[in-house]
Tab-separated table of C-alpha atoms in Angstrom:
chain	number	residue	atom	x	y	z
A	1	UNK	CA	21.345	59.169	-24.928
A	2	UNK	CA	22.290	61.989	-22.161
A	3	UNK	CA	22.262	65.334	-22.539
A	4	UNK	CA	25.449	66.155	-24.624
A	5	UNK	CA	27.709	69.306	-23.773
A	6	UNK	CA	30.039	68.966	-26.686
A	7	UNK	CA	26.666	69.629	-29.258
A	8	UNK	CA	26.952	72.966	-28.264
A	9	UNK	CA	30.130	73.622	-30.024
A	10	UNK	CA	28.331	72.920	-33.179
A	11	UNK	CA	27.416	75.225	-35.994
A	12	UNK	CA	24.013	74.354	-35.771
A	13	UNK	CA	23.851	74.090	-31.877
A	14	UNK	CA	25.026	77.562	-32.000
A	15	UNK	CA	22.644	79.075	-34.585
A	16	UNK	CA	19.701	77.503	-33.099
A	17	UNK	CA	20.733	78.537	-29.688
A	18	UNK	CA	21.125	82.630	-31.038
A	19	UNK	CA	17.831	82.055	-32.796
A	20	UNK	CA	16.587	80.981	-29.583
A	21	UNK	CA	17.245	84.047	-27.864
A	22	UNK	CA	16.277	86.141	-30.162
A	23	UNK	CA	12.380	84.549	-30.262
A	24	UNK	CA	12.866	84.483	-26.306
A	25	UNK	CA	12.969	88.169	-26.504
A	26	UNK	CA	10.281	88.998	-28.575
A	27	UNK	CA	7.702	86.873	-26.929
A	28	UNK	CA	9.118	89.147	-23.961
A	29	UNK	CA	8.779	92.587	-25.959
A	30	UNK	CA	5.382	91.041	-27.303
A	31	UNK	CA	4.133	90.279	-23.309
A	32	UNK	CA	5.048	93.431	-21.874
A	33	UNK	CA	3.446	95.537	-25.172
A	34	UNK	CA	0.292	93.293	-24.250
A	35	UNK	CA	0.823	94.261	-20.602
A	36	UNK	CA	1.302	97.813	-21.653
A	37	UNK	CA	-2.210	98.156	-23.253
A	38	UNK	CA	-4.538	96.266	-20.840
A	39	UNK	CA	-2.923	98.961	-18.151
A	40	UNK	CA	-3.819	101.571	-20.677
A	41	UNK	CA	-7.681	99.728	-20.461
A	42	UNK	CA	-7.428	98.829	-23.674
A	43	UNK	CA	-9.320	95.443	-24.908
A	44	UNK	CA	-8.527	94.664	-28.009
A	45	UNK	CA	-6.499	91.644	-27.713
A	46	UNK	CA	-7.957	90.127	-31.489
A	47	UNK	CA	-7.173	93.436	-33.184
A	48	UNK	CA	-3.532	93.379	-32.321
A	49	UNK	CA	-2.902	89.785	-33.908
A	50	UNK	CA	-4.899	90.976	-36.601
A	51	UNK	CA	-2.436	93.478	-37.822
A	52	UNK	CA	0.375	90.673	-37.690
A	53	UNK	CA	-1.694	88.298	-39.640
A	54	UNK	CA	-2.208	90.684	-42.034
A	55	UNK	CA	1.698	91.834	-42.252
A	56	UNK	CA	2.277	88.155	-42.869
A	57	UNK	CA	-0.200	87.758	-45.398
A	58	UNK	CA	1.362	90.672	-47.452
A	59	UNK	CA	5.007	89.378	-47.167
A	60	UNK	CA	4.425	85.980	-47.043
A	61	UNK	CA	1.660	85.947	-49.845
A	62	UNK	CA	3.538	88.223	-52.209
A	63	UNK	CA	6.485	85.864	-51.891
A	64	UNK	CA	4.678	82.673	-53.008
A	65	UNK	CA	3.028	84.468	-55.763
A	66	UNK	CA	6.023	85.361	-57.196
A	67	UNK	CA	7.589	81.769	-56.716
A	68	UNK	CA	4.247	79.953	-57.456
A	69	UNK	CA	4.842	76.821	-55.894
A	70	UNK	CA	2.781	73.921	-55.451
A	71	UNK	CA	0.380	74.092	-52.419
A	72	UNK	CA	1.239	70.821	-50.506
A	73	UNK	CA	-1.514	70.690	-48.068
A	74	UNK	CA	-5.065	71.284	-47.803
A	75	UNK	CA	-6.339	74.350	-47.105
A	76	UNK	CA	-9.118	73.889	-44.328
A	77	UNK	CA	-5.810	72.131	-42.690
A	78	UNK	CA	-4.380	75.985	-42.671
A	79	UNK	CA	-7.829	77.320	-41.413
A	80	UNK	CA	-8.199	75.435	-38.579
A	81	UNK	CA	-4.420	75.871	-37.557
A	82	UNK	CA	-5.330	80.034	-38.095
A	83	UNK	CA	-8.544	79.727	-36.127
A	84	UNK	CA	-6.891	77.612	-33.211
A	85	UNK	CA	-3.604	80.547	-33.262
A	86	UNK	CA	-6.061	83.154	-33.231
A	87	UNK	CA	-8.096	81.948	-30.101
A	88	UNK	CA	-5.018	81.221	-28.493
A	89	UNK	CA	-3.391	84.684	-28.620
A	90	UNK	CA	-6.708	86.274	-27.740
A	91	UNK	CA	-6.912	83.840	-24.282
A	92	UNK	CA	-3.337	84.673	-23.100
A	93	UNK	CA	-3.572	88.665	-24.563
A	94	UNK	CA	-7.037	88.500	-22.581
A	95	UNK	CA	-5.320	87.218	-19.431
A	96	UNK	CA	-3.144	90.870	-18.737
A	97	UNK	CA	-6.413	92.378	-18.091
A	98	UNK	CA	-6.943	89.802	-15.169
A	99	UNK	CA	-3.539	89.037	-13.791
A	100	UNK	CA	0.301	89.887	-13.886
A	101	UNK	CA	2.479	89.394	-16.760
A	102	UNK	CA	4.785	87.304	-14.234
A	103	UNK	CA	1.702	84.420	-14.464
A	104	UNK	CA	1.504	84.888	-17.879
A	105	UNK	CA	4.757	84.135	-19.263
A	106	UNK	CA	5.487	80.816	-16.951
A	107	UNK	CA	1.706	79.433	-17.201
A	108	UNK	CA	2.354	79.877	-20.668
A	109	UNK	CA	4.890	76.148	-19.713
A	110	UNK	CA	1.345	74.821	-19.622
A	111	UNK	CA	1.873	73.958	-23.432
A	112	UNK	CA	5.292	71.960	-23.219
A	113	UNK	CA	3.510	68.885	-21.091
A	114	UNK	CA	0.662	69.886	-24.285
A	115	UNK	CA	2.644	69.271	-26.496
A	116	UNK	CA	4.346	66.262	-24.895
A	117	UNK	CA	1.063	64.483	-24.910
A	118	UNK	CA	-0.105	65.892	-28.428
A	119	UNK	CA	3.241	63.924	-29.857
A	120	UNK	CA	2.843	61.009	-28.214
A	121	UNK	CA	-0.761	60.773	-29.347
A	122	UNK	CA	-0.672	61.719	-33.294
A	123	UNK	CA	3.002	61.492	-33.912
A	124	UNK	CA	3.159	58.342	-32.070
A	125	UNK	CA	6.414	59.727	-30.246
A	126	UNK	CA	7.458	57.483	-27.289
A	127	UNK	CA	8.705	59.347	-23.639
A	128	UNK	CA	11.370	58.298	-21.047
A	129	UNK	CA	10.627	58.344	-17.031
A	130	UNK	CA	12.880	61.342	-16.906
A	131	UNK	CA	10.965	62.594	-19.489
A	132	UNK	CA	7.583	61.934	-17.820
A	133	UNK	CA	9.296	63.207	-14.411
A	134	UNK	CA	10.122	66.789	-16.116
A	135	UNK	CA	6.662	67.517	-16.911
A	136	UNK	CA	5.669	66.422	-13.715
A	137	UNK	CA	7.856	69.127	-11.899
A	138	UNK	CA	6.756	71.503	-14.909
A	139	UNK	CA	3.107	71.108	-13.794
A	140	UNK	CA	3.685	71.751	-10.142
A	141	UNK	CA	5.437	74.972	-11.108
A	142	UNK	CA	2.368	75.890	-12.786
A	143	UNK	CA	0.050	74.898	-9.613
A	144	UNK	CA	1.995	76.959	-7.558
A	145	UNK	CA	1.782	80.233	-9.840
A	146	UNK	CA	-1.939	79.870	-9.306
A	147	UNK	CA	-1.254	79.106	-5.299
A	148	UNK	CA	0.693	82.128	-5.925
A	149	UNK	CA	-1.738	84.727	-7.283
A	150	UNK	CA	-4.369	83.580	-4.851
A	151	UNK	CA	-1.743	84.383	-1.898
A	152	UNK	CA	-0.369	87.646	-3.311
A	153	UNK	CA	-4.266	88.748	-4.019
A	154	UNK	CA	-3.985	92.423	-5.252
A	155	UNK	CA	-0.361	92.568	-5.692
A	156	UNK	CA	-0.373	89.737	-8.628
A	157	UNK	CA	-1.315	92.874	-10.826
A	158	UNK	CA	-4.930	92.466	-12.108
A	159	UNK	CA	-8.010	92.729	-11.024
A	160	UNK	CA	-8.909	88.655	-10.659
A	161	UNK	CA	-5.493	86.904	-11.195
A	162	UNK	CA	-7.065	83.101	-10.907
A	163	UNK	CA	-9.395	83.829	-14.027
A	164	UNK	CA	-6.798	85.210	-15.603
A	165	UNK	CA	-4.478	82.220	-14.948
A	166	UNK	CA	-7.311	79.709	-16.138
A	167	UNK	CA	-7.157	82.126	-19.619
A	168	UNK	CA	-3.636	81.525	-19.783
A	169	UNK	CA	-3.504	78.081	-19.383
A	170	UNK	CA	-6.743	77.346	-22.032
A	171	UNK	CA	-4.438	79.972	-24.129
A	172	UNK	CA	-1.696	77.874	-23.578
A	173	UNK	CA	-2.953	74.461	-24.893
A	174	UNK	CA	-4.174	75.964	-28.265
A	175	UNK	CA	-0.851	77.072	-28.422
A	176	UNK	CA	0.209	73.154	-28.120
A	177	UNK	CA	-1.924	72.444	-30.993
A	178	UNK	CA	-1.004	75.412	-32.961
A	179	UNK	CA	2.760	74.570	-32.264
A	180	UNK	CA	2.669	70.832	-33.007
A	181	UNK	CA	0.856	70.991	-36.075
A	182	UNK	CA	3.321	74.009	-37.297
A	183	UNK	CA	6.096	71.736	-36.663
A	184	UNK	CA	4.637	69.015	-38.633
A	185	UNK	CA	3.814	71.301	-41.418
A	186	UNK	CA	6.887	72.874	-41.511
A	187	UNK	CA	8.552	69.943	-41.541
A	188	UNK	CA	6.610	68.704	-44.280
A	189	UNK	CA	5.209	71.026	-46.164
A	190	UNK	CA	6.754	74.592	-47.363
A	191	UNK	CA	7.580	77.672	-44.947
A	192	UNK	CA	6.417	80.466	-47.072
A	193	UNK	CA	2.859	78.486	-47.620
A	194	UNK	CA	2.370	78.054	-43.879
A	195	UNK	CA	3.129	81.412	-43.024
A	196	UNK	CA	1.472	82.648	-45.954
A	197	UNK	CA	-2.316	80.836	-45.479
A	198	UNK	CA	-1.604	81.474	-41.389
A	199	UNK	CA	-1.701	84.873	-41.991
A	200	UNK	CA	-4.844	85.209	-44.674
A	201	UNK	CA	-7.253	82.845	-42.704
A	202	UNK	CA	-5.603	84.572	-39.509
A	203	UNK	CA	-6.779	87.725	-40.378
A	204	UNK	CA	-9.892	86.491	-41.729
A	205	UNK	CA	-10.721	85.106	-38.560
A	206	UNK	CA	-9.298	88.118	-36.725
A	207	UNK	CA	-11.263	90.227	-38.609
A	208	UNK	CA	-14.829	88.199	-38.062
A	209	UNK	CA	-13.847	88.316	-34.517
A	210	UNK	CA	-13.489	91.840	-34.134
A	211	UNK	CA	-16.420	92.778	-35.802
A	212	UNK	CA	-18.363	90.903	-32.994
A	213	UNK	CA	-16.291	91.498	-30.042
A	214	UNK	CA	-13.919	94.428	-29.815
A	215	UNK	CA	-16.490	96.942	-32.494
A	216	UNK	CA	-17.358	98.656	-29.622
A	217	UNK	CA	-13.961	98.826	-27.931
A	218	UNK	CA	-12.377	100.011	-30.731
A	219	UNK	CA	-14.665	103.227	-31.500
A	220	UNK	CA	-13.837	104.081	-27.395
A	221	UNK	CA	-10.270	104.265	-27.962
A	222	UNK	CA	-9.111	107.668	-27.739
A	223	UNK	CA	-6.333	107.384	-30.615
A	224	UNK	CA	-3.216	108.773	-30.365
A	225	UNK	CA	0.886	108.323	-30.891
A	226	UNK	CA	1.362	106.681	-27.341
A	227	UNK	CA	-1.881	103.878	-27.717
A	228	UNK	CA	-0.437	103.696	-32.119
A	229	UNK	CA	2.874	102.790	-31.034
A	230	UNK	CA	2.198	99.962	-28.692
A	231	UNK	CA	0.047	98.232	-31.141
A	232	UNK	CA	2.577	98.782	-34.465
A	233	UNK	CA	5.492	96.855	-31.474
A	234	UNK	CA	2.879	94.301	-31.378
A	235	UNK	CA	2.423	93.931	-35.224
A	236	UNK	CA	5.898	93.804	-35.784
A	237	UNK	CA	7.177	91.924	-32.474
A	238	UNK	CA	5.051	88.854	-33.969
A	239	UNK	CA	5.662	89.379	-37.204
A	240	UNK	CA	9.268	88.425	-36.657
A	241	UNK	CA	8.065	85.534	-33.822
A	242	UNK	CA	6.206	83.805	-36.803
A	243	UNK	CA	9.065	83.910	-39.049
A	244	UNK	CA	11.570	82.912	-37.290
A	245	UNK	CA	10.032	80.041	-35.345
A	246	UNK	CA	9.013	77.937	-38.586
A	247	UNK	CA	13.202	77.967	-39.539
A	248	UNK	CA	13.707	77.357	-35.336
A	249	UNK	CA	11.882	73.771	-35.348
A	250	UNK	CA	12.999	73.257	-39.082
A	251	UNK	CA	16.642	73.823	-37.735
A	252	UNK	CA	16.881	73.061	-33.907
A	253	UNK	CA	13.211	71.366	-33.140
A	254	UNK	CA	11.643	71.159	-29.953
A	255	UNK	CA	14.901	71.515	-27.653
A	256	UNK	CA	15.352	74.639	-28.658
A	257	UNK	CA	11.897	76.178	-28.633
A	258	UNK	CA	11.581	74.392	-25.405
A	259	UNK	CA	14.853	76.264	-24.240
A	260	UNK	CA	13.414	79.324	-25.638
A	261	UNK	CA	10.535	79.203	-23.261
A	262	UNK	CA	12.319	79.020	-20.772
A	263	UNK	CA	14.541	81.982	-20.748
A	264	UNK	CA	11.492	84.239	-21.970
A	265	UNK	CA	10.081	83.164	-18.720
A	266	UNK	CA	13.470	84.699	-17.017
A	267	UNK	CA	13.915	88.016	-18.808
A	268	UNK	CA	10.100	88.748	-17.814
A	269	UNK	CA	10.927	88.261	-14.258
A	270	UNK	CA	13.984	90.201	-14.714
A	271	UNK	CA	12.597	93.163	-16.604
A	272	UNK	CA	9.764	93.115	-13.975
A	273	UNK	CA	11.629	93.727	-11.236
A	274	UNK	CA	14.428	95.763	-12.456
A	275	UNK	CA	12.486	97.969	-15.037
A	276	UNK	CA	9.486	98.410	-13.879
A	277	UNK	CA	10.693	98.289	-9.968
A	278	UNK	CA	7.707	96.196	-9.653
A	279	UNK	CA	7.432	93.623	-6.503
A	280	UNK	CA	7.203	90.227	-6.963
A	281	UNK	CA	5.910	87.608	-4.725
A	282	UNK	CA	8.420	84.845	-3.039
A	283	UNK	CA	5.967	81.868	-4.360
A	284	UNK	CA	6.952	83.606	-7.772
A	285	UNK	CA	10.753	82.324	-7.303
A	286	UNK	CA	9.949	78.660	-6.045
A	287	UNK	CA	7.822	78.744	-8.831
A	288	UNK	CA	10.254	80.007	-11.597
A	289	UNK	CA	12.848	77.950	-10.134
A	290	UNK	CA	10.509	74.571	-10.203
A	291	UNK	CA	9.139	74.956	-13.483
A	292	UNK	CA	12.844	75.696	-14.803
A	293	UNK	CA	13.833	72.457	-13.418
A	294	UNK	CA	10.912	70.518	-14.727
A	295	UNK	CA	11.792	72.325	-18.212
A	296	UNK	CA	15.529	71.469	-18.035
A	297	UNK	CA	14.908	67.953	-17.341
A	298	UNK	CA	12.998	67.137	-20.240
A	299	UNK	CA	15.123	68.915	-22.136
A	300	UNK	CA	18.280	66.751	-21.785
A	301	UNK	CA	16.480	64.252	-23.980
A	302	UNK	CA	14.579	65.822	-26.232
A	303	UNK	CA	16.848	64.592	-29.507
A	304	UNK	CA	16.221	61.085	-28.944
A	305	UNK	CA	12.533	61.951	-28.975
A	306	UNK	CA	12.397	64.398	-32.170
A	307	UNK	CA	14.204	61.809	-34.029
A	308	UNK	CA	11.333	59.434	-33.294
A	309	UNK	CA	9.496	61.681	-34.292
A	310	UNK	CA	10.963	62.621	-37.378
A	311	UNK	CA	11.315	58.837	-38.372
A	312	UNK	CA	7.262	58.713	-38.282
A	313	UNK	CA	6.905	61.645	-40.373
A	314	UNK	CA	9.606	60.206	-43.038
A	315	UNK	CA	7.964	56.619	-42.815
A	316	UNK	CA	4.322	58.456	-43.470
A	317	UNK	CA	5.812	60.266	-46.218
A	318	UNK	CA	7.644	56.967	-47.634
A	319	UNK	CA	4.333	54.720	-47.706
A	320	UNK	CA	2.802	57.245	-49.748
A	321	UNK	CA	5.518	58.062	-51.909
A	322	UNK	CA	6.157	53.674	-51.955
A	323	UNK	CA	2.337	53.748	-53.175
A	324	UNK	CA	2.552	56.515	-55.289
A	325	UNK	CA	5.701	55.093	-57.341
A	326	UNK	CA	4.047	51.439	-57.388
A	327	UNK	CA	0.823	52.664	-59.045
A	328	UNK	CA	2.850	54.364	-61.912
A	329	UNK	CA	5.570	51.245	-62.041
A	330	UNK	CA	1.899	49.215	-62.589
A	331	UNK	CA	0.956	51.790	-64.948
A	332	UNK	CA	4.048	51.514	-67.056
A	333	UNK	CA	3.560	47.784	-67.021
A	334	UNK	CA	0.292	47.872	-68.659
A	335	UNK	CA	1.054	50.419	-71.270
A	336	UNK	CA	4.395	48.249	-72.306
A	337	UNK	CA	1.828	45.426	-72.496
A	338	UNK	CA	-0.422	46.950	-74.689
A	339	UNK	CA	2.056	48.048	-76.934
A	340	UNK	CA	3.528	44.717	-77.430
């Protein structure tokens, strides 16, 4: 099946594609916040997730205590998802103290081929040449943002820009893992429960974390309304990113997250050079424009593959509802049995 123009016109095309935007720009507002801080010398890249955990504990727990639903998965299944999120936003936050927030946000493709391969190996999701071909281009794009910040050398914007593209792209595939087991769990399982346990072993991890590595950092912070206000953005900038991706992959899936990536990647570039009137190398555009093409391409197809995907999740679900049904049909058997 190719890539479809007329889906657009759709309802749900639309919505996803708005919803899209919107969690393109605050993973932008989130970067340059980041950015902001680490130019400030601040490193406390655990404590500001830790405040968003927390914010989505509160919301997200209050909610589910006043539904009371039933908790559909297991909870060391929401601990390691929290501890795997949490190590991946302290990687990529890390990475502004080390190199530009240009890197950042398009090594941060790294996770799409991640996630590509993550699919295909638990969720059993089977990829087209063009497919395979998109992440090929994707990856090249990401080699030469590395090329790139070794040729630019003090203009890249940190202090060792290849270290802190290595922390972006170990950042990045936690975020794979994070993201496809979110998906699945969304999918799955109930919204307000994953964002809910996310945000309590999030901040319990955040908070162990802090305590060991940023104690120190934190008492040297010289406190006031222009370091508070960069780190409430943060709070509330991801805040909003974790709800609305969970009803993005519910709605749209992959395409549109993918898509979402993509044009993140563009408004940092754009804000970069027009708001901040800061340089950017030339690699940067080959770059841009190379791992945008690799993006695109993989893209076009992405329904055929989220409906495979969606067909193993169903069939998982069936067998044990199928086993689940016969146990109590046996069960019934036995009792009429008895009776007679």
């Amino acid at each position: 099946m190719g890539f479809n123009f007329k889906e657009i016109k759709t309802k749900k095309t639309l919505i996803g594609l708005g919803l899209g935007q919107i969690i393109s720009l605050l993973c932008t507002c989130n970067a340059f916040t980041s950015s902001e801080l680490a130019r400030k010398g601040i490193n406390a890249p655990t404590t500001q997730s830790f405040l968003s955990y927390t914010l989505l504990a509160i919301v997200y727990g209050g909610i589910m205590l006043y539904q009371r639903p039933t908790i559909k998965a297991k909870w060391y299944h929401y601990f390691l998802l929290a501890l795997v999120d949490v190590e991946g936003n302290f990687l990529v936050v890390k990475a502004y103290q080390y190199t530009s927030i240009t890197s950042v946000m398009l090594l941060d493709c790294w996770a799409i081929p991640c996630v590509l391969l993550l699919t295909w190996a638990f969720l059993h999701t089977k990829y087209r040449l063009m497919k395979i071909g998109g992440v090929v281009i994707c990856i090249v794009g990401v080699v030469m943002v590395v090329f790139s910040d070794v040729h630019a050398g003090d203009r890249a914007g940190g202090s060792n820009p290849v270290k802190g593209d290595f922390l972006v792209i170990a950042g990045a595939t936690l975020y794979a893992v994070s993201n496809t087991t979110e998906e699945f769990l969304v999918k799955n399982a109930n919204t307000v429960e994953l964002m809910t346990f996310l945000g309590f072993f999030g901040s319990i991890v955040s908070a162990v974390q802090i305590g060991i590595l940023e104690r120190d950092e934190l008492k040297a912070i010289q406190w006031s309304p222009d370091v508070v206000y960069p780190f409430l953005r943060v709070t509330v900038t991801m805040f909003l990113f974790y709800s609305l991706l969970p009803v993005l992959l519910k709605t749209s899936g992959a395409t549109m997250f993918t898509l979402s990536l993509l044009t993140s990647d563009m408004w940092a570039v754009l804000i970069r050079i027009f708001a901040y009137h800061e340089k950017v190398d030339w690699l940067y555009y080959l770059a841009f424009a190379t791992t945008a093409t690799g993006l695109f391409i993989y893209s076009m197809k992405e329904k055929d593959e989220e409906e495979q995907r969606d067909d193993v999740q169903r069939k998982l679900i069936d067998e044990e509802d199928g086993e689940a049904l016969g146990v109590s049909l046996i069960g019934a058997s036995t009792g009429t049995l008895t009776n007679a």
